[in-house]
Amino acid sequence: MRRHLWSLTAASAALATTIALSGCGGAEESSDEVTLRLIAADYDVNGGQSSRNYWSSLIAAFEKEHPRIDVEVTIESWTDVDRKVARLVEDGKAPDIAQIGSYADYAADGKLYSADQLLSVPVQSNFLRPLVEAGEQRRIQYGLPFATSSRLLFYNKELFAEAGVTEPPKTWAELKDAAQQIKDGTDAAYPFALPLGPEEAQIESMLWLLGGGTNGYVEPGGSYTVDSPQNAATFEWLKTDLVGAGLTGPGAPGELNRKEAYAAFTRGEVGMLHGHPSLLKQAKKAGIELGKAPVPGRDGTAKITAGVADWIMGFNQNGNRDEIGEFLNFLFTDENVLDFAAQNDLLPVTSSASQAMEEDPDHDDLKDFLAQMSTALLPPVSKTSWAAVSGDVKEKIGKAVGPGGDPAKVLGEIAQTAAEAETREGEEE
């Protein structure tokens, strides 16, 4: 869930709302005052103040309930936050809490508290199961899911009607046929948007790999299978049947980012794409009548869809375990989880908040996304090697479907990166 925004620093502000929740373990609070340092990512896609306001309001409510604990928050853009936290950790100045894109390296280096050291049993057991599994190393949870989303096939209903497409496609063959009808029967510039650029190529690719019948980048046991024959066949189909047939755009897939693909969809130039919940409001605001359906697969609707998560974690360097736990238990109340998800067009990370959102008619548009999260598969984020593999996918995967591209060769190169990174990962354990 990458965003390209600006950075700001936020201190806590006043709020007349309080929420009471006891911390983990039932330990007695010390009378000593403690200041927690929190670094968080900016989710405001419009460059506004929503992330600052969320944290300021939450922190004010927390501090009113826990007067001996102060929380100082710094909000950084997604382009900077992971790098800045890594630098602080390297310099021996780790924050107490970080809300960023990955946790695996810090967990492997023994720099994090585990979930059971921080959270009450009811809070820890309330996370959605796929997110718990993605947050574990050696069956111990270190990464606490902060925000999540899934993907659906979005389509322009007006273009479908104009082209004579009566139903959303369930198979790749039907998707190709629908794209061809849009190309032949409408003025739409791009029947299908395929963003394999560096912003989020690893997720777009995973959607196709899952639709091709594999588990994506790894086998169930955990070893990388990037260049499996099935995965190569998936990208061969994309190269020949979709890209080679002139059914994609705008621009070359390897240069197209999600942001630009979504913008083209809201201009009415794109017939279909894989959509994030945030696109719902964007399309409605632009007057696009949007339809949504499960992601098609080679032989039918994909059995598993890709999930995406961002993480929050407690660093153990400063020894403020009890105070970090108090804050995180407070953070994961239904009210706070729902507030953040609703503000940012994301999905709740807990079962109870997900159920509350599903039952709320104001969130009817998100029910299809919510239904997928109980079985969604996340990229192998628990592997410290994933950062290198993900980076290689972002850099190279677009070449697999470009002119003269060789999917098997490109996937083989990524697999080599994966093997080398996994070897280093094993040596470091």
Tab-separated table of C-alpha atoms in Angstrom:
chain	number	residue	atom	x	y	z
A	1	MET	CA	0.000	0.000	0.000
A	2	ARG	CA	2.543	2.563	-1.103
A	3	ARG	CA	1.779	6.236	-1.158
A	4	HIS	CA	3.886	9.107	-2.455
A	5	LEU	CA	3.171	11.982	-0.123
A	6	TRP	CA	4.814	14.617	2.044
A	7	SER	CA	6.219	14.431	5.562
A	8	LEU	CA	5.221	16.262	8.716
A	9	THR	CA	5.764	16.070	12.430
A	10	ALA	CA	2.736	15.906	14.695
A	11	ALA	CA	2.517	16.465	18.440
A	12	SER	CA	-0.528	15.351	20.354
A	13	ALA	CA	-3.571	17.688	20.409
A	14	ALA	CA	-6.623	17.877	22.646
A	15	LEU	CA	-9.616	15.596	22.266
A	16	ALA	CA	-12.639	15.231	24.529
A	17	THR	CA	-13.031	11.500	23.951
A	18	THR	CA	-11.785	8.760	26.247
A	19	ILE	CA	-11.576	5.024	25.803
A	20	ALA	CA	-10.579	2.779	28.685
A	21	LEU	CA	-8.645	-0.436	28.225
A	22	SER	CA	-6.256	-2.099	30.624
A	23	GLY	CA	-2.806	-3.050	29.393
A	24	CYS	CA	-1.312	-6.456	28.866
A	25	GLY	CA	-0.517	-8.752	31.726
A	26	GLY	CA	-2.369	-6.739	34.331
A	27	ALA	CA	0.899	-5.229	35.618
A	28	GLU	CA	0.666	-2.355	38.069
A	29	GLU	CA	1.541	1.016	36.580
A	30	SER	CA	4.652	2.733	37.820
A	31	SER	CA	4.322	6.321	39.080
A	32	ASP	CA	7.251	7.405	36.898
A	33	GLU	CA	6.426	9.450	33.832
A	34	VAL	CA	7.439	7.923	30.488
A	35	THR	CA	7.598	9.450	27.018
A	36	LEU	CA	7.080	7.100	24.084
A	37	ARG	CA	8.413	8.044	20.668
A	38	LEU	CA	6.218	6.926	17.765
A	39	ILE	CA	7.047	7.185	14.057
A	40	ALA	CA	4.129	6.657	11.673
A	41	ALA	CA	3.496	6.760	7.941
A	42	ASP	CA	1.332	9.370	6.241
A	43	TYR	CA	-1.746	7.859	4.591
A	44	ASP	CA	-3.352	11.062	3.359
A	45	VAL	CA	-3.440	10.585	-0.418
A	46	ASN	CA	-4.420	14.232	-0.920
A	47	GLY	CA	-1.520	15.730	1.022
A	48	GLY	CA	-3.814	16.854	3.834
A	49	GLN	CA	-3.861	16.541	7.582
A	50	SER	CA	-5.884	13.360	8.178
A	51	SER	CA	-2.988	11.218	9.445
A	52	ARG	CA	-1.815	13.942	11.814
A	53	ASN	CA	-5.360	14.514	13.048
A	54	TYR	CA	-5.938	10.793	13.608
A	55	TRP	CA	-2.820	10.326	15.698
A	56	SER	CA	-3.252	13.612	17.573
A	57	SER	CA	-6.808	12.746	18.564
A	58	LEU	CA	-5.951	9.170	19.525
A	59	ILE	CA	-2.915	10.214	21.550
A	60	ALA	CA	-4.866	12.911	23.393
A	61	ALA	CA	-7.505	10.362	24.378
A	62	PHE	CA	-4.817	7.877	25.443
A	63	GLU	CA	-2.890	10.428	27.509
A	64	LYS	CA	-6.074	11.480	29.300
A	65	GLU	CA	-6.628	7.857	30.272
A	66	HIS	CA	-2.914	7.266	31.076
A	67	PRO	CA	-1.654	10.565	32.529
A	68	ARG	CA	1.856	9.316	33.304
A	69	ILE	CA	2.545	8.327	29.658
A	70	ASP	CA	3.280	10.934	26.991
A	71	VAL	CA	3.432	9.986	23.318
A	72	GLU	CA	5.368	12.044	20.789
A	73	VAL	CA	4.526	11.199	17.184
A	74	THR	CA	6.463	11.974	14.026
A	75	ILE	CA	4.655	11.407	10.741
A	76	GLU	CA	6.739	10.737	7.638
A	77	SER	CA	5.877	10.175	4.001
A	78	TRP	CA	5.797	6.608	2.691
A	79	THR	CA	8.811	7.397	0.549
A	80	ASP	CA	10.882	8.201	3.661
A	81	VAL	CA	9.467	6.417	6.685
A	82	ASP	CA	11.081	2.973	6.320
A	83	ARG	CA	14.474	4.468	5.515
A	84	LYS	CA	14.357	6.902	8.445
A	85	VAL	CA	13.381	4.230	10.938
A	86	ALA	CA	16.152	1.969	9.639
A	87	ARG	CA	18.678	4.750	10.111
A	88	LEU	CA	17.534	5.441	13.674
A	89	VAL	CA	17.766	1.755	14.544
A	90	GLU	CA	21.217	1.524	13.011
A	91	ASP	CA	22.330	4.566	15.038
A	92	GLY	CA	21.061	3.023	18.278
A	93	LYS	CA	18.163	5.505	18.488
A	94	ALA	CA	15.214	3.249	17.764
A	95	PRO	CA	11.762	4.677	18.394
A	96	ASP	CA	9.574	2.917	20.914
A	97	ILE	CA	6.907	2.261	18.291
A	98	ALA	CA	7.082	2.358	14.491
A	99	GLN	CA	4.219	2.077	12.019
A	100	ILE	CA	5.906	1.240	8.712
A	101	GLY	CA	5.891	-1.164	5.787
A	102	SER	CA	7.908	-4.115	7.108
A	103	TYR	CA	9.014	-5.679	10.342
A	104	ALA	CA	10.956	-8.827	9.396
A	105	ASP	CA	14.537	-7.533	9.579
A	106	TYR	CA	13.988	-6.041	13.029
A	107	ALA	CA	12.351	-9.197	14.336
A	108	ALA	CA	15.166	-11.367	12.995
A	109	ASP	CA	17.720	-9.108	14.692
A	110	GLY	CA	15.963	-9.433	18.061
A	111	LYS	CA	15.029	-5.754	18.206
A	112	LEU	CA	11.264	-6.141	18.690
A	113	TYR	CA	8.953	-7.194	21.463
A	114	SER	CA	6.745	-10.111	20.491
A	115	ALA	CA	2.986	-9.602	20.359
A	116	ASP	CA	2.396	-11.628	23.516
A	117	GLN	CA	4.829	-9.408	25.402
A	118	LEU	CA	2.771	-6.340	24.526
A	119	LEU	CA	-0.872	-7.212	24.002
A	120	SER	CA	-3.630	-8.622	26.151
A	121	VAL	CA	-4.877	-12.046	25.080
A	122	PRO	CA	-8.232	-10.708	23.793
A	123	VAL	CA	-6.486	-8.087	21.665
A	124	GLN	CA	-3.895	-10.450	20.193
A	125	SER	CA	-6.477	-13.131	19.416
A	126	ASN	CA	-8.693	-10.607	17.614
A	127	PHE	CA	-6.419	-10.093	14.582
A	128	LEU	CA	-7.530	-11.641	11.284
A	129	ARG	CA	-5.797	-14.997	10.893
A	130	PRO	CA	-4.003	-14.311	7.561
A	131	LEU	CA	-2.488	-11.188	9.112
A	132	VAL	CA	-1.313	-13.075	12.183
A	133	GLU	CA	0.421	-15.657	10.010
A	134	ALA	CA	2.066	-12.947	7.918
A	135	GLY	CA	3.313	-11.269	11.088
A	136	GLU	CA	5.029	-14.359	12.474
A	137	GLN	CA	8.628	-15.510	12.469
A	138	ARG	CA	9.288	-19.035	13.750
A	139	ARG	CA	5.634	-19.144	14.875
A	140	ILE	CA	6.042	-16.077	17.087
A	141	GLN	CA	4.183	-12.918	16.130
A	142	TYR	CA	6.230	-9.724	15.997
A	143	GLY	CA	4.511	-7.735	13.278
A	144	LEU	CA	1.192	-6.263	14.400
A	145	PRO	CA	-1.074	-5.508	11.428
A	146	PHE	CA	-2.055	-1.845	11.289
A	147	ALA	CA	-3.859	-1.514	7.966
A	148	THR	CA	-4.892	-3.978	5.302
A	149	SER	CA	-6.635	-4.221	1.945
A	150	SER	CA	-7.502	-6.712	-0.760
A	151	ARG	CA	-8.196	-6.352	-4.491
A	152	LEU	CA	-11.160	-6.840	-6.816
A	153	LEU	CA	-11.679	-6.496	-10.543
A	154	PHE	CA	-13.089	-3.021	-11.222
A	155	TYR	CA	-14.836	-2.236	-14.480
A	156	ASN	CA	-16.504	0.779	-16.083
A	157	LYS	CA	-20.192	-0.126	-16.381
A	158	GLU	CA	-20.844	2.450	-19.092
A	159	LEU	CA	-18.065	1.088	-21.285
A	160	PHE	CA	-19.251	-2.473	-20.695
A	161	ALA	CA	-22.767	-1.546	-21.821
A	162	GLU	CA	-21.479	0.350	-24.846
A	163	ALA	CA	-19.275	-2.586	-25.852
A	164	GLY	CA	-22.033	-5.155	-25.310
A	165	VAL	CA	-20.273	-6.898	-22.414
A	166	THR	CA	-23.105	-8.222	-20.250
A	167	GLU	CA	-21.209	-9.761	-17.320
A	168	PRO	CA	-17.821	-9.247	-15.674
A	169	PRO	CA	-15.290	-11.871	-16.748
A	170	LYS	CA	-14.592	-14.884	-14.557
A	171	THR	CA	-11.750	-16.398	-16.617
A	172	TRP	CA	-8.768	-14.960	-18.438
A	173	ALA	CA	-10.318	-15.927	-21.771
A	174	GLU	CA	-13.462	-13.990	-20.874
A	175	LEU	CA	-11.329	-11.061	-19.734
A	176	LYS	CA	-9.534	-11.002	-23.074
A	177	ASP	CA	-12.833	-11.187	-24.948
A	178	ALA	CA	-14.283	-8.328	-22.889
A	179	ALA	CA	-11.147	-6.240	-23.447
A	180	GLN	CA	-11.345	-6.857	-27.193
A	181	GLN	CA	-15.004	-5.828	-27.241
A	182	ILE	CA	-14.148	-2.610	-25.412
A	183	LYS	CA	-11.353	-1.926	-27.888
A	184	ASP	CA	-13.578	-2.560	-30.905
A	185	GLY	CA	-16.836	-1.079	-29.654
A	186	THR	CA	-15.942	2.036	-27.625
A	187	ASP	CA	-13.716	5.074	-27.646
A	188	ALA	CA	-11.936	3.927	-24.485
A	189	ALA	CA	-8.206	4.238	-24.912
A	190	TYR	CA	-7.230	1.282	-22.747
A	191	PRO	CA	-9.362	-1.859	-22.310
A	192	PHE	CA	-7.242	-3.073	-19.367
A	193	ALA	CA	-4.729	-1.222	-17.163
A	194	LEU	CA	-1.798	-3.419	-16.116
A	195	PRO	CA	0.400	-1.487	-13.643
A	196	LEU	CA	3.663	-3.401	-13.416
A	197	GLY	CA	5.691	-0.284	-12.644
A	198	PRO	CA	7.770	0.123	-9.488
A	199	GLU	CA	5.001	1.442	-7.223
A	200	GLU	CA	3.268	-1.875	-6.556
A	201	ALA	CA	4.321	-4.391	-9.201
A	202	GLN	CA	4.791	-7.082	-6.570
A	203	ILE	CA	1.057	-7.044	-5.699
A	204	GLU	CA	-0.252	-6.771	-9.270
A	205	SER	CA	2.013	-9.663	-10.247
A	206	MET	CA	0.879	-11.750	-7.290
A	207	LEU	CA	-2.766	-11.347	-8.301
A	208	TRP	CA	-1.961	-12.873	-11.683
A	209	LEU	CA	0.191	-15.646	-10.192
A	210	LEU	CA	-2.612	-16.642	-7.838
A	211	GLY	CA	-5.048	-16.589	-10.736
A	212	GLY	CA	-2.678	-18.899	-12.579
A	213	GLY	CA	-3.123	-21.524	-9.881
A	214	THR	CA	0.005	-21.158	-7.735
A	215	ASN	CA	0.604	-19.676	-4.287
A	216	GLY	CA	2.391	-16.741	-5.809
A	217	TYR	CA	6.050	-16.363	-4.940
A	218	VAL	CA	6.485	-19.229	-2.478
A	219	GLU	CA	5.350	-22.801	-2.021
A	220	PRO	CA	3.249	-23.705	1.033
A	221	GLY	CA	6.394	-24.760	2.914
A	222	GLY	CA	7.921	-21.334	2.431
A	223	SER	CA	10.632	-21.746	-0.236
A	224	TYR	CA	10.559	-19.446	-3.255
A	225	THR	CA	9.026	-20.791	-6.456
A	226	VAL	CA	9.107	-17.591	-8.494
A	227	ASP	CA	10.136	-19.260	-11.752
A	228	SER	CA	7.806	-22.250	-11.625
A	229	PRO	CA	6.450	-23.402	-15.006
A	230	GLN	CA	2.962	-22.254	-13.970
A	231	ASN	CA	4.202	-18.759	-13.125
A	232	ALA	CA	6.098	-18.538	-16.412
A	233	ALA	CA	2.933	-19.614	-18.249
A	234	THR	CA	0.979	-16.856	-16.495
A	235	PHE	CA	3.295	-14.141	-17.720
A	236	GLU	CA	3.481	-15.705	-21.161
A	237	TRP	CA	-0.305	-15.351	-21.356
A	238	LEU	CA	-0.109	-11.722	-20.254
A	239	LYS	CA	2.615	-10.979	-22.793
A	240	THR	CA	0.872	-12.658	-25.722
A	241	ASP	CA	-2.866	-12.445	-25.083
A	242	LEU	CA	-3.197	-9.107	-23.320
A	243	VAL	CA	-0.190	-6.853	-23.889
A	244	GLY	CA	0.731	-8.240	-27.296
A	245	ALA	CA	-2.867	-7.929	-28.445
A	246	GLY	CA	-2.819	-4.200	-27.763
A	247	LEU	CA	-5.343	-4.408	-24.941
A	248	THR	CA	-3.388	-2.635	-22.174
A	249	GLY	CA	-2.358	0.884	-21.253
A	250	PRO	CA	-1.771	3.716	-20.620
A	251	GLY	CA	1.851	3.223	-21.571
A	252	ALA	CA	4.027	0.177	-21.200
A	253	PRO	CA	3.056	-2.013	-18.207
A	254	GLY	CA	6.588	-1.888	-16.793
A	255	GLU	CA	6.389	1.910	-16.622
A	256	LEU	CA	2.802	2.187	-15.390
A	257	ASN	CA	2.230	2.782	-11.685
A	258	ARG	CA	-1.016	2.169	-9.853
A	259	LYS	CA	-1.548	5.885	-9.279
A	260	GLU	CA	-1.519	6.647	-13.001
A	261	ALA	CA	-3.693	3.621	-13.814
A	262	TYR	CA	-6.312	4.763	-11.300
A	263	ALA	CA	-6.222	8.303	-12.639
A	264	ALA	CA	-6.880	7.018	-16.164
A	265	PHE	CA	-9.789	4.929	-14.852
A	266	THR	CA	-11.370	7.978	-13.215
A	267	ARG	CA	-11.061	9.827	-16.538
A	268	GLY	CA	-13.123	7.102	-18.215
A	269	GLU	CA	-10.178	5.922	-20.336
A	270	VAL	CA	-9.822	2.409	-18.827
A	271	GLY	CA	-12.308	-0.440	-19.111
A	272	MET	CA	-10.960	-2.748	-16.378
A	273	LEU	CA	-8.230	-3.028	-13.753
A	274	HIS	CA	-7.481	-4.582	-10.379
A	275	GLY	CA	-8.783	-2.104	-7.832
A	276	HIS	CA	-7.978	-1.029	-4.293
A	277	PRO	CA	-10.825	0.175	-2.011
A	278	SER	CA	-9.564	3.749	-2.244
A	279	LEU	CA	-10.553	3.853	-5.925
A	280	LEU	CA	-14.252	3.563	-5.036
A	281	LYS	CA	-14.521	7.138	-3.798
A	282	GLN	CA	-12.237	8.469	-6.505
A	283	ALA	CA	-14.387	6.941	-9.224
A	284	LYS	CA	-17.649	8.103	-7.643
A	285	LYS	CA	-16.324	11.639	-7.342
A	286	ALA	CA	-15.353	11.555	-11.017
A	287	GLY	CA	-18.814	10.332	-12.052
A	288	ILE	CA	-17.652	6.869	-13.126
A	289	GLU	CA	-20.223	4.121	-12.648
A	290	LEU	CA	-17.978	1.414	-11.272
A	291	GLY	CA	-18.694	-2.294	-11.099
A	292	LYS	CA	-16.661	-4.779	-9.109
A	293	ALA	CA	-16.216	-8.536	-9.238
A	294	PRO	CA	-13.793	-11.209	-7.995
A	295	VAL	CA	-10.415	-11.292	-9.745
A	296	PRO	CA	-10.589	-13.674	-12.734
A	297	GLY	CA	-8.303	-16.699	-12.952
A	298	ARG	CA	-7.061	-18.876	-15.756
A	299	ASP	CA	-9.940	-21.347	-15.434
A	300	GLY	CA	-12.362	-19.376	-13.279
A	301	THR	CA	-12.472	-16.926	-10.403
A	302	ALA	CA	-9.178	-17.029	-8.517
A	303	LYS	CA	-9.549	-19.231	-5.427
A	304	ILE	CA	-7.303	-16.950	-3.377
A	305	THR	CA	-6.733	-13.239	-3.678
A	306	ALA	CA	-3.767	-11.198	-2.562
A	307	GLY	CA	-3.896	-9.275	0.682
A	308	VAL	CA	-1.699	-6.342	1.617
A	309	ALA	CA	-0.792	-5.108	5.084
A	310	ASP	CA	1.217	-2.403	6.792
A	311	TRP	CA	2.663	-3.016	10.235
A	312	ILE	CA	3.176	-1.489	13.643
A	313	MET	CA	5.784	-2.813	16.090
A	314	GLY	CA	7.330	-2.162	19.471
A	315	PHE	CA	11.111	-1.818	19.709
A	316	ASN	CA	12.785	-3.166	22.853
A	317	GLN	CA	15.817	-0.868	22.925
A	318	ASN	CA	14.412	1.613	25.442
A	319	GLY	CA	12.790	-0.977	27.681
A	320	ASN	CA	9.333	0.624	27.839
A	321	ARG	CA	7.478	-2.629	27.354
A	322	ASP	CA	4.567	-1.978	29.711
A	323	GLU	CA	3.956	1.516	28.353
A	324	ILE	CA	4.188	0.382	24.730
A	325	GLY	CA	1.727	-2.373	25.552
A	326	GLU	CA	-0.692	0.082	27.170
A	327	PHE	CA	-0.645	2.226	24.046
A	328	LEU	CA	-1.019	-0.629	21.569
A	329	ASN	CA	-3.880	-2.228	23.496
A	330	PHE	CA	-5.602	1.156	23.323
A	331	LEU	CA	-4.810	1.550	19.628
A	332	PHE	CA	-6.482	-1.752	18.726
A	333	THR	CA	-9.883	-0.988	20.236
A	334	ASP	CA	-12.679	-1.304	17.685
A	335	GLU	CA	-13.361	2.422	17.702
A	336	ASN	CA	-9.788	3.341	16.827
A	337	VAL	CA	-9.334	0.554	14.260
A	338	LEU	CA	-12.592	1.461	12.501
A	339	ASP	CA	-11.836	5.165	12.606
A	340	PHE	CA	-8.525	4.741	10.822
A	341	ALA	CA	-9.852	2.251	8.254
A	342	ALA	CA	-12.866	4.391	7.379
A	343	GLN	CA	-10.794	7.563	7.025
A	344	ASN	CA	-8.348	5.935	4.616
A	345	ASP	CA	-10.562	3.565	2.581
A	346	LEU	CA	-8.818	0.564	4.097
A	347	LEU	CA	-10.024	-2.563	5.881
A	348	PRO	CA	-9.937	-3.275	9.621
A	349	VAL	CA	-7.256	-5.657	10.869
A	350	THR	CA	-9.351	-7.227	13.634
A	351	SER	CA	-12.265	-9.649	13.497
A	352	SER	CA	-14.589	-7.605	15.673
A	353	ALA	CA	-13.968	-4.361	13.769
A	354	SER	CA	-14.399	-6.196	10.458
A	355	GLN	CA	-17.744	-7.530	11.622
A	356	ALA	CA	-18.815	-4.066	12.746
A	357	MET	CA	-17.891	-2.605	9.361
A	358	GLU	CA	-19.722	-5.399	7.539
A	359	GLU	CA	-22.879	-4.688	9.524
A	360	ASP	CA	-22.710	-0.934	8.902
A	361	PRO	CA	-24.715	0.064	5.788
A	362	ASP	CA	-22.427	3.070	5.343
A	363	HIS	CA	-19.709	0.617	4.300
A	364	ASP	CA	-21.672	-1.557	1.868
A	365	ASP	CA	-19.113	-0.865	-0.882
A	366	LEU	CA	-16.418	-2.577	1.185
A	367	LYS	CA	-18.246	-5.819	1.961
A	368	ASP	CA	-16.811	-7.667	-1.037
A	369	PHE	CA	-13.305	-6.706	0.073
A	370	LEU	CA	-14.020	-7.730	3.656
A	371	ALA	CA	-15.298	-11.142	2.563
A	372	GLN	CA	-11.937	-11.927	0.963
A	373	MET	CA	-9.717	-11.102	3.916
A	374	SER	CA	-10.418	-14.265	5.901
A	375	THR	CA	-8.668	-16.318	3.203
A	376	ALA	CA	-6.408	-13.730	1.552
A	377	LEU	CA	-2.755	-14.609	0.980
A	378	LEU	CA	-0.110	-12.009	1.721
A	379	PRO	CA	3.321	-11.805	0.115
A	380	PRO	CA	6.043	-13.556	2.170
A	381	VAL	CA	6.649	-10.474	4.325
A	382	SER	CA	7.949	-12.534	7.256
A	383	LYS	CA	11.055	-13.386	5.235
A	384	THR	CA	13.946	-10.977	5.622
A	385	SER	CA	14.784	-11.915	2.025
A	386	TRP	CA	11.466	-10.515	0.773
A	387	ALA	CA	12.739	-6.936	0.595
A	388	ALA	CA	15.343	-7.915	-1.994
A	389	VAL	CA	12.934	-10.133	-3.934
A	390	SER	CA	10.182	-7.534	-3.925
A	391	GLY	CA	12.616	-4.904	-5.154
A	392	ASP	CA	13.712	-7.190	-7.973
A	393	VAL	CA	10.098	-7.822	-8.987
A	394	LYS	CA	9.438	-4.084	-9.119
A	395	GLU	CA	12.525	-3.510	-11.246
A	396	LYS	CA	12.235	-6.394	-13.690
A	397	ILE	CA	8.768	-7.913	-13.981
A	398	GLY	CA	7.511	-5.381	-16.519
A	399	LYS	CA	10.205	-6.540	-18.937
A	400	ALA	CA	8.628	-9.997	-19.017
A	401	VAL	CA	5.595	-8.705	-20.909
A	402	GLY	CA	7.312	-6.042	-23.013
A	403	PRO	CA	8.403	-6.301	-26.667
A	404	GLY	CA	10.919	-9.110	-26.987
A	405	GLY	CA	10.367	-10.049	-23.356
A	406	ASP	CA	11.075	-13.578	-22.157
A	407	PRO	CA	8.910	-14.368	-19.117
A	408	ALA	CA	10.813	-17.521	-18.180
A	409	LYS	CA	14.135	-15.678	-18.334
A	410	VAL	CA	12.922	-12.705	-16.287
A	411	LEU	CA	11.357	-14.935	-13.654
A	412	GLY	CA	14.554	-16.960	-13.589
A	413	GLU	CA	16.558	-13.822	-12.821
A	414	ILE	CA	14.189	-12.920	-9.989
A	415	ALA	CA	14.400	-16.507	-8.716
A	416	GLN	CA	18.182	-16.207	-8.611
A	417	THR	CA	17.877	-13.065	-6.496
A	418	ALA	CA	15.447	-14.950	-4.253
A	419	ALA	CA	17.794	-17.921	-3.859
A	420	GLU	CA	20.741	-15.691	-2.973
A	421	ALA	CA	18.684	-13.640	-0.536
A	422	GLU	CA	17.265	-16.767	1.084
A	423	THR	CA	20.780	-18.191	1.493
A	424	ARG	CA	21.855	-15.010	3.287
A	425	GLU	CA	18.718	-15.211	5.401
A	426	GLY	CA	19.596	-18.760	6.437
A	427	GLU	CA	23.163	-17.830	7.296
A	428	GLU	CA	21.983	-14.995	9.535
A	429	GLU	CA	19.633	-17.181	11.580
